[in-house]
Amino acid sequence: MSLSKRLKMVADMVRCGSLVADIGTDHGYLPAHLTRSGKCPGGIAADLRKGPLENAKETLHIYGVEDKVQLRLSDGLDSVLPHECDDIVFAGMGGTLIAELLSRTEWVKDKEKRIIAQPMTHSEDVRKFFVTNGFKIITENACYDDRNYVAICAEYTGENEEKDDLYHHIGIHPIKGNEASLNYAKKQILRIKKRAEALQSAGVQSPEKDNLFAILKQFEEEQLWQE
Ligand SMILES: C[S@@+](CC[C@H](N)C(=O)[O-])C[C@H]1O[C@@H](n2cnc3c(N)ncnc32)[C@H](O)[C@@H]1O
């Protein structure tokens, strides 16, 4: 089965031989692909709602992997047990929700596990969660499909990384330098600029506005890429 570029980017970050938990699985394509291809021996396809789990059930049946992937009605990782997964995927959700779901599951702080997040919005919340909660971001990637997408892969080390707000917003993408990464970083900067200018023109005095302008200033000073 072939995956979209976005889900392939996510699948590539899953380790060979790992049990995978796909949180917010919807159609179940990711665990179906990973088990059908033999990359993963099994896993969990979890979703908050029954409808998506029905879709996943059908996908798993079509690809003949229903005996390898368990369906699970679960709010985040609430109904998933630590021993059931090595690599945990949150794809296609907002970054704020991903960070919230991770923050309430203490057992994800395990050096043997890997977290792969593919936030559709607010990727800065995911990076900030990782670097302030003892996780190290080991790699990131971006791709262009119908729009730009980003994926962030992290493992727990127990040590917080010293990272600033500019990093929270654009991660390693400026130095990766490929087209999709640069486009992603540019869009993030543009978003900050628009928000800062909107607050400015509304005459709002707030720490948020000051912080956004400080990020833009740092970005310009560091000249992270040349146009
Ligand atoms: C847009 S779909 C993404 C599907 C798939 N992961 C992908 O990337 O193509 C988001 C899915 O997340 C599920 N979801 C939303 N909040 C959730 C939560 N708190 N716990 C588990 N699943 C959730 C939704 O029901 C929906 O099926």
Short mmCIF file of N, CA and C in Angstrom, two decimals, residues 96-225:
data_model
loop_
_atom_site.label_atom_id
_atom_site.label_comp_id
_atom_site.label_asym_id
_atom_site.label_seq_id
_atom_site.Cartn_x
_atom_site.Cartn_y
_atom_site.Cartn_z
N THR A 96 -0.96 21.93 19.87
CA THR A 96 -1.35 22.22 21.25
C THR A 96 -1.97 20.97 21.89
N LEU A 97 -2.80 20.28 21.10
CA LEU A 97 -3.43 19.04 21.60
C LEU A 97 -2.36 17.95 21.82
N ILE A 98 -1.43 17.82 20.88
CA ILE A 98 -0.38 16.79 21.02
C ILE A 98 0.40 17.04 22.32
N ALA A 99 0.78 18.30 22.54
CA ALA A 99 1.55 18.62 23.75
C ALA A 99 0.72 18.32 25.01
N GLU A 100 -0.57 18.61 24.92
CA GLU A 100 -1.44 18.38 26.09
C GLU A 100 -1.57 16.87 26.36
N LEU A 101 -1.74 16.08 25.30
CA LEU A 101 -1.89 14.62 25.49
C LEU A 101 -0.59 14.01 26.03
N LEU A 102 0.55 14.51 25.55
CA LEU A 102 1.83 13.99 26.05
C LEU A 102 2.04 14.38 27.51
N SER A 103 1.66 15.63 27.83
CA SER A 103 1.98 16.14 29.17
C SER A 103 1.21 15.39 30.26
N ARG A 104 0.09 14.78 29.92
CA ARG A 104 -0.65 14.09 30.98
C ARG A 104 -0.35 12.59 31.04
N THR A 105 0.63 12.13 30.27
CA THR A 105 0.99 10.70 30.30
C THR A 105 2.44 10.57 30.75
N GLU A 106 2.62 10.38 32.03
CA GLU A 106 3.96 10.37 32.62
C GLU A 106 4.83 9.25 32.04
N TRP A 107 4.21 8.10 31.69
CA TRP A 107 5.03 6.97 31.25
C TRP A 107 5.70 7.16 29.88
N VAL A 108 5.35 8.25 29.16
CA VAL A 108 6.08 8.49 27.89
C VAL A 108 7.53 8.90 28.18
N LYS A 109 7.81 9.27 29.43
CA LYS A 109 9.18 9.63 29.80
C LYS A 109 9.97 8.34 30.05
N ASP A 110 10.33 7.71 28.96
CA ASP A 110 10.98 6.40 29.00
C ASP A 110 12.04 6.40 27.89
N LYS A 111 13.29 6.17 28.28
CA LYS A 111 14.39 6.29 27.32
C LYS A 111 14.31 5.27 26.18
N GLU A 112 13.52 4.21 26.36
CA GLU A 112 13.39 3.18 25.31
C GLU A 112 12.35 3.58 24.26
N LYS A 113 11.55 4.57 24.58
CA LYS A 113 10.46 4.89 23.65
C LYS A 113 10.83 6.06 22.74
N ARG A 114 10.10 6.16 21.66
CA ARG A 114 10.29 7.27 20.72
C ARG A 114 8.93 7.90 20.44
N ILE A 115 8.91 9.22 20.40
CA ILE A 115 7.67 9.95 20.10
C ILE A 115 7.82 10.62 18.74
N ILE A 116 6.84 10.43 17.89
CA ILE A 116 6.86 11.07 16.57
C ILE A 116 5.59 11.91 16.46
N ALA A 117 5.80 13.22 16.32
CA ALA A 117 4.66 14.14 16.27
C ALA A 117 4.62 14.80 14.89
N GLN A 118 3.43 14.84 14.33
CA GLN A 118 3.26 15.52 13.04
C GLN A 118 2.12 16.53 13.23
N PRO A 119 2.47 17.67 13.86
CA PRO A 119 1.43 18.67 14.16
C PRO A 119 0.98 19.43 12.91
N MET A 120 -0.32 19.65 12.81
CA MET A 120 -0.86 20.41 11.67
C MET A 120 -0.77 21.91 11.93
N THR A 121 -0.76 22.29 13.19
CA THR A 121 -0.67 23.70 13.58
C THR A 121 0.18 23.75 14.86
N HIS A 122 0.63 24.94 15.21
CA HIS A 122 1.32 25.17 16.50
C HIS A 122 2.40 24.13 16.81
N SER A 123 3.27 23.89 15.83
CA SER A 123 4.37 22.95 16.06
C SER A 123 5.28 23.45 17.18
N GLU A 124 5.27 24.77 17.42
CA GLU A 124 6.11 25.32 18.51
C GLU A 124 5.71 24.76 19.87
N ASP A 125 4.42 24.43 20.03
CA ASP A 125 3.99 23.87 21.33
C ASP A 125 4.60 22.48 21.54
N VAL A 126 4.74 21.73 20.45
CA VAL A 126 5.31 20.38 20.55
C VAL A 126 6.80 20.47 20.89
N ARG A 127 7.54 21.34 20.15
CA ARG A 127 8.99 21.47 20.45
C ARG A 127 9.19 21.95 21.89
N LYS A 128 8.38 22.93 22.27
CA LYS A 128 8.54 23.48 23.62
C LYS A 128 8.28 22.39 24.67
N PHE A 129 7.23 21.59 24.42
CA PHE A 129 6.96 20.49 25.36
C PHE A 129 8.19 19.58 25.44
N PHE A 130 8.71 19.17 24.29
CA PHE A 130 9.84 18.24 24.31
C PHE A 130 11.04 18.81 25.08
N VAL A 131 11.46 20.01 24.71
CA VAL A 131 12.73 20.50 25.27
C VAL A 131 12.62 20.93 26.73
N THR A 132 11.39 21.15 27.20
CA THR A 132 11.25 21.52 28.62
C THR A 132 10.81 20.34 29.49
N ASN A 133 10.67 19.17 28.89
CA ASN A 133 10.24 18.01 29.66
C ASN A 133 11.20 16.83 29.56
N GLY A 134 12.45 17.15 29.27
CA GLY A 134 13.47 16.09 29.30
C GLY A 134 13.61 15.28 28.02
N PHE A 135 12.98 15.74 26.93
CA PHE A 135 13.11 15.01 25.66
C PHE A 135 14.14 15.72 24.77
N LYS A 136 14.81 14.92 23.97
CA LYS A 136 15.71 15.49 22.98
C LYS A 136 15.08 15.28 21.60
N ILE A 137 15.01 16.36 20.83
CA ILE A 137 14.51 16.21 19.46
C ILE A 137 15.66 15.63 18.63
N ILE A 138 15.47 14.41 18.15
CA ILE A 138 16.59 13.76 17.45
C ILE A 138 16.57 14.03 15.95
N THR A 139 15.40 14.25 15.41
CA THR A 139 15.36 14.67 14.01
C THR A 139 14.02 15.34 13.71
N GLU A 140 14.02 16.08 12.61
CA GLU A 140 12.77 16.67 12.11
C GLU A 140 12.80 16.52 10.60
N ASN A 141 11.64 16.60 10.01
CA ASN A 141 11.60 16.63 8.55
C ASN A 141 10.39 17.46 8.11
N ALA A 142 10.42 17.87 6.87
CA ALA A 142 9.27 18.59 6.30
C ALA A 142 9.03 18.04 4.91
N CYS A 143 7.81 18.16 4.44
CA CYS A 143 7.54 17.76 3.06
C CYS A 143 6.42 18.64 2.52
N TYR A 144 6.35 18.67 1.22
CA TYR A 144 5.24 19.38 0.57
C TYR A 144 4.36 18.35 -0.12
N ASP A 145 3.07 18.36 0.26
CA ASP A 145 2.11 17.49 -0.45
C ASP A 145 1.09 18.46 -1.04
N ASP A 146 -0.11 18.51 -0.51
CA ASP A 146 -1.02 19.56 -0.93
C ASP A 146 -0.70 20.87 -0.20
N ARG A 147 0.10 20.80 0.84
CA ARG A 147 0.61 21.96 1.60
C ARG A 147 1.86 21.48 2.33
N ASN A 148 2.45 22.39 3.12
CA ASN A 148 3.66 22.02 3.85
C ASN A 148 3.34 21.28 5.14
N TYR A 149 4.10 20.23 5.40
CA TYR A 149 3.91 19.48 6.64
C TYR A 149 5.25 19.31 7.34
N VAL A 150 5.17 19.15 8.67
CA VAL A 150 6.40 18.95 9.45
C VAL A 150 6.22 17.74 10.36
N ALA A 151 7.31 17.04 10.62
CA ALA A 151 7.28 15.92 11.58
C ALA A 151 8.48 16.06 12.50
N ILE A 152 8.25 15.78 13.78
CA ILE A 152 9.27 15.98 14.82
C ILE A 152 9.41 14.67 15.60
N CYS A 153 10.64 14.22 15.75
CA CYS A 153 10.88 12.93 16.37
C CYS A 153 11.75 13.13 17.61
N ALA A 154 11.31 12.61 18.75
CA ALA A 154 12.04 12.89 20.01
C ALA A 154 12.15 11.65 20.88
N GLU A 155 13.19 11.64 21.72
CA GLU A 155 13.36 10.57 22.71
C GLU A 155 13.66 11.19 24.07
N TYR A 156 13.27 10.49 25.11
CA TYR A 156 13.46 11.01 26.47
C TYR A 156 14.90 10.79 26.91
N THR A 157 15.51 11.84 27.46
CA THR A 157 16.87 11.72 28.00
C THR A 157 16.88 12.09 29.48
N GLY A 158 15.85 12.80 29.92
CA GLY A 158 15.80 13.27 31.31
C GLY A 158 16.45 14.63 31.49
N GLU A 159 17.05 15.15 30.42
CA GLU A 159 17.70 16.46 30.53
C GLU A 159 16.99 17.48 29.66
N ASN A 160 16.71 18.64 30.25
CA ASN A 160 16.07 19.69 29.47
C ASN A 160 17.09 20.40 28.60
N GLU A 161 16.70 20.69 27.38
CA GLU A 161 17.61 21.41 26.48
C GLU A 161 17.37 22.91 26.61
N GLU A 162 18.45 23.68 26.53
CA GLU A 162 18.33 25.14 26.57
C GLU A 162 17.99 25.62 25.16
N LYS A 163 16.74 25.92 24.92
CA LYS A 163 16.35 26.38 23.58
C LYS A 163 15.51 27.64 23.71
N ASP A 164 15.63 28.52 22.72
CA ASP A 164 14.87 29.77 22.80
C ASP A 164 13.58 29.69 21.97
N ASP A 165 12.82 30.79 22.02
CA ASP A 165 11.52 30.79 21.34
C ASP A 165 11.65 30.68 19.82
N LEU A 166 12.76 31.21 19.28
CA LEU A 166 12.95 31.09 17.84
C LEU A 166 13.07 29.60 17.47
N TYR A 167 13.85 28.87 18.25
CA TYR A 167 13.98 27.42 18.01
C TYR A 167 12.62 26.72 18.15
N HIS A 168 11.85 27.10 19.18
CA HIS A 168 10.54 26.46 19.36
C HIS A 168 9.70 26.60 18.09
N HIS A 169 9.86 27.73 17.39
CA HIS A 169 9.02 27.98 16.21
C HIS A 169 9.54 27.35 14.93
N ILE A 170 10.85 27.27 14.76
CA ILE A 170 11.34 26.79 13.45
C ILE A 170 12.25 25.57 13.55
N GLY A 171 12.56 25.15 14.78
CA GLY A 171 13.36 23.93 14.95
C GLY A 171 14.66 24.00 14.16
N ILE A 172 15.01 22.88 13.55
CA ILE A 172 16.29 22.80 12.82
C ILE A 172 16.10 23.11 11.33
N HIS A 173 14.91 23.54 10.93
CA HIS A 173 14.62 23.62 9.49
C HIS A 173 15.50 24.57 8.69
N PRO A 174 15.85 25.74 9.22
CA PRO A 174 16.71 26.62 8.42
C PRO A 174 18.03 25.94 8.06
N ILE A 175 18.59 25.16 9.00
CA ILE A 175 19.89 24.55 8.66
C ILE A 175 19.73 23.28 7.84
N LYS A 176 18.57 22.67 7.86
CA LYS A 176 18.36 21.50 6.98
C LYS A 176 18.47 21.94 5.53
N GLY A 177 17.87 23.11 5.28
CA GLY A 177 18.10 23.76 4.00
C GLY A 177 17.37 23.19 2.79
N ASN A 178 16.66 22.05 2.92
CA ASN A 178 15.94 21.60 1.73
C ASN A 178 14.70 22.47 1.52
N GLU A 179 14.12 22.38 0.36
CA GLU A 179 13.06 23.33 -0.01
C GLU A 179 11.86 23.27 0.94
N ALA A 180 11.43 22.06 1.26
CA ALA A 180 10.24 21.94 2.12
C ALA A 180 10.54 22.48 3.52
N SER A 181 11.75 22.23 4.02
CA SER A 181 12.13 22.73 5.34
C SER A 181 12.16 24.26 5.34
N LEU A 182 12.76 24.84 4.30
CA LEU A 182 12.83 26.31 4.23
C LEU A 182 11.43 26.92 4.12
N ASN A 183 10.59 26.29 3.31
CA ASN A 183 9.22 26.80 3.18
C ASN A 183 8.48 26.75 4.50
N TYR A 184 8.67 25.65 5.21
CA TYR A 184 8.03 25.52 6.51
C TYR A 184 8.51 26.64 7.44
N ALA A 185 9.83 26.83 7.52
CA ALA A 185 10.38 27.85 8.42
C ALA A 185 9.90 29.25 8.02
N LYS A 186 9.86 29.51 6.71
CA LYS A 186 9.40 30.83 6.24
C LYS A 186 7.95 31.06 6.65
N LYS A 187 7.12 30.04 6.53
CA LYS A 187 5.71 30.18 6.90
C LYS A 187 5.57 30.44 8.39
N GLN A 188 6.40 29.78 9.18
CA GLN A 188 6.35 30.00 10.63
C GLN A 188 6.71 31.46 10.95
N ILE A 189 7.76 31.96 10.29
CA ILE A 189 8.19 33.35 10.54
C ILE A 189 7.09 34.32 10.10
N LEU A 190 6.50 34.02 8.95
CA LEU A 190 5.43 34.88 8.43
C LEU A 190 4.25 34.92 9.40
N ARG A 191 3.95 33.78 9.98
CA ARG A 191 2.84 33.69 10.94
C ARG A 191 3.14 34.56 12.17
N ILE A 192 4.38 34.49 12.64
CA ILE A 192 4.77 35.30 13.80
C ILE A 192 4.63 36.79 13.45
N LYS A 193 5.09 37.12 12.24
CA LYS A 193 5.07 38.52 11.80
C LYS A 193 3.64 39.06 11.74
N LYS A 194 2.76 38.25 11.16
CA LYS A 194 1.36 38.68 11.02
C LYS A 194 0.72 38.88 12.39
N ARG A 195 0.97 37.95 13.29
CA ARG A 195 0.38 38.03 14.63
C ARG A 195 0.94 39.26 15.37
N ALA A 196 2.25 39.47 15.26
CA ALA A 196 2.88 40.61 15.96
C ALA A 196 2.31 41.91 15.41
N GLU A 197 2.19 42.00 14.07
CA GLU A 197 1.69 43.24 13.47
C GLU A 197 0.22 43.48 13.80
N ALA A 198 -0.55 42.38 13.88
CA ALA A 198 -1.97 42.53 14.24
C ALA A 198 -2.10 43.09 15.66
N LEU A 199 -1.28 42.56 16.57
CA LEU A 199 -1.33 43.05 17.96
C LEU A 199 -0.89 44.51 18.01
N GLN A 200 0.14 44.80 17.20
CA GLN A 200 0.67 46.18 17.15
C GLN A 200 -0.40 47.13 16.65
N SER A 201 -1.05 46.78 15.52
CA SER A 201 -2.00 47.74 14.96
C SER A 201 -3.27 47.84 15.80
N ALA A 202 -3.53 46.82 16.63
CA ALA A 202 -4.68 46.93 17.54
C ALA A 202 -4.32 47.71 18.80
N GLY A 203 -3.07 48.15 18.87
CA GLY A 203 -2.62 48.94 20.03
C GLY A 203 -2.49 48.11 21.30
N VAL A 204 -2.33 46.80 21.14
CA VAL A 204 -2.26 45.93 22.31
C VAL A 204 -0.87 45.98 22.93
N GLN A 205 -0.83 46.21 24.24
CA GLN A 205 0.45 46.10 24.95
C GLN A 205 0.42 44.76 25.67
N SER A 206 1.24 43.83 25.25
CA SER A 206 1.20 42.54 25.92
C SER A 206 2.55 41.86 25.84
N PRO A 207 2.85 40.98 26.81
CA PRO A 207 4.11 40.22 26.75
C PRO A 207 4.18 39.39 25.47
N GLU A 208 3.02 38.91 24.99
CA GLU A 208 3.02 38.10 23.77
C GLU A 208 3.57 38.90 22.59
N LYS A 209 3.06 40.15 22.46
CA LYS A 209 3.52 40.99 21.34
C LYS A 209 5.02 41.24 21.46
N ASP A 210 5.49 41.60 22.65
CA ASP A 210 6.92 41.87 22.84
C ASP A 210 7.75 40.65 22.49
N ASN A 211 7.24 39.49 22.91
CA ASN A 211 7.97 38.25 22.65
C ASN A 211 8.05 37.96 21.15
N LEU A 212 6.94 38.19 20.44
CA LEU A 212 6.92 37.92 19.00
C LEU A 212 7.90 38.84 18.27
N PHE A 213 7.92 40.12 18.65
CA PHE A 213 8.88 41.03 18.01
C PHE A 213 10.32 40.66 18.35
N ALA A 214 10.51 40.16 19.58
CA ALA A 214 11.88 39.73 19.96
C ALA A 214 12.31 38.53 19.10
N ILE A 215 11.38 37.62 18.84
CA ILE A 215 11.72 36.45 17.99
C ILE A 215 12.10 36.92 16.59
N LEU A 216 11.31 37.88 16.05
CA LEU A 216 11.59 38.38 14.69
C LEU A 216 12.96 39.07 14.63
N LYS A 217 13.28 39.82 15.68
CA LYS A 217 14.57 40.52 15.73
C LYS A 217 15.72 39.51 15.75
N GLN A 218 15.55 38.50 16.59
CA GLN A 218 16.60 37.47 16.69
C GLN A 218 16.77 36.75 15.35
N PHE A 219 15.65 36.49 14.71
CA PHE A 219 15.68 35.80 13.41
C PHE A 219 16.49 36.62 12.40
N GLU A 220 16.21 37.95 12.37
CA GLU A 220 16.94 38.82 11.44
C GLU A 220 18.42 38.88 11.78
N GLU A 221 18.72 38.99 13.07
CA GLU A 221 20.13 39.10 13.49
C GLU A 221 20.92 37.84 13.17
N GLU A 222 20.27 36.70 13.34
CA GLU A 222 21.01 35.45 13.13
C GLU A 222 21.15 35.09 11.65
N GLN A 223 20.40 35.78 10.79
CA GLN A 223 20.48 35.54 9.33
C GLN A 223 20.52 34.05 9.03
N LEU A 224 19.44 33.37 9.44
CA LEU A 224 19.45 31.91 9.34
C LEU A 224 19.45 31.39 7.92
N TRP A 225 19.00 32.19 7.01
CA TRP A 225 19.16 31.82 5.61
C TRP A 225 19.21 33.08 4.75
#
